[in-house]
């Protein structure tokens, strides 16, 4: 029985020596997995940042369009055709035209309505997104 214990003790000590640390191959595999995981996280963070920037630009363009609509609640009888550009590179355009009656004639001056279209566009790389706002506003008497 003493011989059996001696062999068993020898096997345990050799196993402890082999499992004491990581091999070079295990370290290379671990570092490769870590690199892939960090690369995926970097891509996700970059995509989220781009999405936030795009959302901010759409929000600004929408607010600019609403502000231009608020400035043109009443338009002259001949209509409006204006263009401009903001310091941030947003190009805007306001165009109105009289709303015609059922028979294709222009409405009377007392009920003059104008269709208004506001376009706000900006450059984003190769794309040129835009926000278009359509509404109806009151026309001034002739």
Coordinates of C-alpha atoms in Angstrom, one line a residue:
X1 CA 0.0 0.0 0.0
X2 CA 2.9 2.4 0.6
X3 CA 4.0 1.9 -2.9
X4 CA 0.6 2.9 -4.2
X5 CA 0.6 6.1 -2.2
X6 CA 4.1 6.9 -3.4
X7 CA 3.1 6.6 -7.1
X8 CA -0.1 8.6 -6.5
X9 CA 1.9 11.4 -4.9
X10 CA 4.3 11.5 -7.8
X11 CA 1.5 11.8 -10.3
X12 CA -0.1 14.7 -8.3
X13 CA 3.1 16.6 -8.0
X14 CA 3.8 16.3 -11.8
X15 CA 0.2 17.6 -12.5
X16 CA 0.7 20.6 -10.3
X17 CA 3.9 21.5 -12.1
X18 CA 2.2 21.4 -15.5
X19 CA -0.8 23.4 -14.5
X20 CA 1.0 26.1 -12.5
X21 CA 0.7 28.7 -15.4
X22 CA -0.5 29.4 -18.9
X23 CA 1.4 28.3 -22.0
X24 CA 2.5 30.7 -24.6
X25 CA -0.1 29.5 -27.0
X26 CA -2.9 30.0 -24.5
X27 CA -1.7 33.6 -23.9
X28 CA -1.6 34.3 -27.7
X29 CA -5.2 33.0 -28.0
X30 CA -6.4 35.0 -25.0
X31 CA -4.8 38.2 -26.4
X32 CA -6.3 37.6 -29.9
X33 CA -9.8 37.1 -28.3
X34 CA -9.3 40.3 -26.3
X35 CA -8.3 42.2 -29.4
X36 CA -11.4 41.1 -31.3
X37 CA -13.6 42.0 -28.4
X38 CA -12.1 45.5 -28.1
X39 CA -12.4 46.0 -31.9
X40 CA -16.1 45.1 -31.8
X41 CA -16.6 47.5 -28.8
X42 CA -14.8 50.3 -30.7
X43 CA -17.0 49.8 -33.8
X44 CA -20.1 49.9 -31.7
X45 CA -19.0 53.1 -29.9
X46 CA -18.1 54.7 -33.2
X47 CA -21.5 53.8 -34.7
X48 CA -23.4 55.2 -31.7
X49 CA -21.4 58.4 -32.0
X50 CA -22.3 58.8 -35.7
X51 CA -26.0 58.1 -34.9
X52 CA -26.1 60.7 -32.2
X53 CA -24.5 63.3 -34.6
X54 CA -26.9 62.5 -37.3
X55 CA -29.9 62.7 -34.9
X56 CA -28.7 66.1 -33.7
X57 CA -28.5 67.4 -37.3
X58 CA -32.0 66.2 -38.1
X59 CA -33.3 67.8 -34.8
X60 CA -31.6 71.1 -35.7
X61 CA -32.9 71.0 -39.3
X62 CA -36.4 70.3 -37.9
X63 CA -36.2 73.2 -35.4
X64 CA -34.9 75.5 -38.2
X65 CA -37.8 74.5 -40.5
X66 CA -40.4 75.1 -37.7
X67 CA -38.8 78.5 -36.9
X68 CA -39.0 79.5 -40.6
X69 CA -42.7 78.5 -40.6
X70 CA -43.3 80.6 -37.5
X71 CA -41.7 83.6 -39.3
X72 CA -44.0 83.1 -42.3
X73 CA -47.5 82.6 -40.7
X74 CA -48.8 85.4 -43.0
X75 CA -47.3 85.9 -46.5
X76 CA -47.8 88.6 -49.1
X77 CA -50.3 88.0 -51.8
X78 CA -47.6 87.5 -54.4
X79 CA -46.0 84.8 -52.3
X80 CA -42.5 84.2 -50.9
X81 CA -39.4 82.8 -52.4
X82 CA -36.4 83.0 -50.0
X83 CA -33.2 81.1 -49.6
X84 CA -30.4 81.2 -47.0
X85 CA -27.6 79.4 -45.3
X86 CA -26.7 79.1 -41.6
X87 CA -23.3 79.3 -40.1
X88 CA -23.4 75.5 -39.5
X89 CA -23.8 74.7 -43.2
X90 CA -27.6 74.2 -43.3
X91 CA -29.1 75.5 -46.5
X92 CA -32.8 76.5 -46.3
X93 CA -35.5 77.5 -48.8
X94 CA -39.0 78.9 -48.3
X95 CA -41.4 78.9 -51.2
X96 CA -45.2 79.7 -51.2
X97 CA -47.9 79.7 -53.8
X98 CA -51.5 80.5 -53.6
X99 CA -54.0 77.7 -53.0
X100 CA -56.4 77.4 -55.9
X101 CA -60.1 76.9 -55.6
X102 CA -62.1 73.9 -56.9
X103 CA -62.6 75.3 -60.3
X104 CA -58.8 76.0 -60.7
X105 CA -59.2 79.7 -59.9
X106 CA -57.4 81.5 -57.2
X107 CA -59.5 82.1 -54.1
X108 CA -60.8 85.5 -53.2
X109 CA -58.5 87.9 -51.4
X110 CA -60.5 87.6 -48.2
X111 CA -59.8 83.8 -48.0
X112 CA -56.3 83.8 -49.6
X113 CA -54.4 80.7 -48.5
X114 CA -50.9 79.8 -49.5
X115 CA -49.2 76.5 -49.6
X116 CA -45.8 76.8 -48.0
X117 CA -42.9 74.5 -48.4
X118 CA -39.7 74.7 -46.3
X119 CA -36.7 72.7 -47.2
X120 CA -33.6 72.5 -44.9
X121 CA -30.7 70.5 -46.3
X122 CA -27.1 69.8 -45.2
X123 CA -24.1 67.9 -46.4
X124 CA -23.1 64.7 -44.6
X125 CA -20.3 63.0 -46.5
X126 CA -21.6 61.8 -49.9
X127 CA -25.2 62.1 -48.8
X128 CA -27.3 65.3 -48.7
X129 CA -30.1 64.7 -46.3
X130 CA -33.0 67.2 -46.0
X131 CA -36.0 68.0 -44.0
X132 CA -39.1 69.1 -45.9
X133 CA -42.0 70.8 -44.1
X134 CA -45.3 71.5 -46.0
X135 CA -48.2 73.5 -44.6
X136 CA -50.8 76.1 -45.4
X137 CA -50.6 79.7 -44.2
X138 CA -52.8 82.8 -44.5
X139 CA -52.1 85.2 -47.3
X140 CA -52.3 88.9 -46.8
X141 CA -55.0 90.9 -48.6
X142 CA -54.0 92.4 -51.9

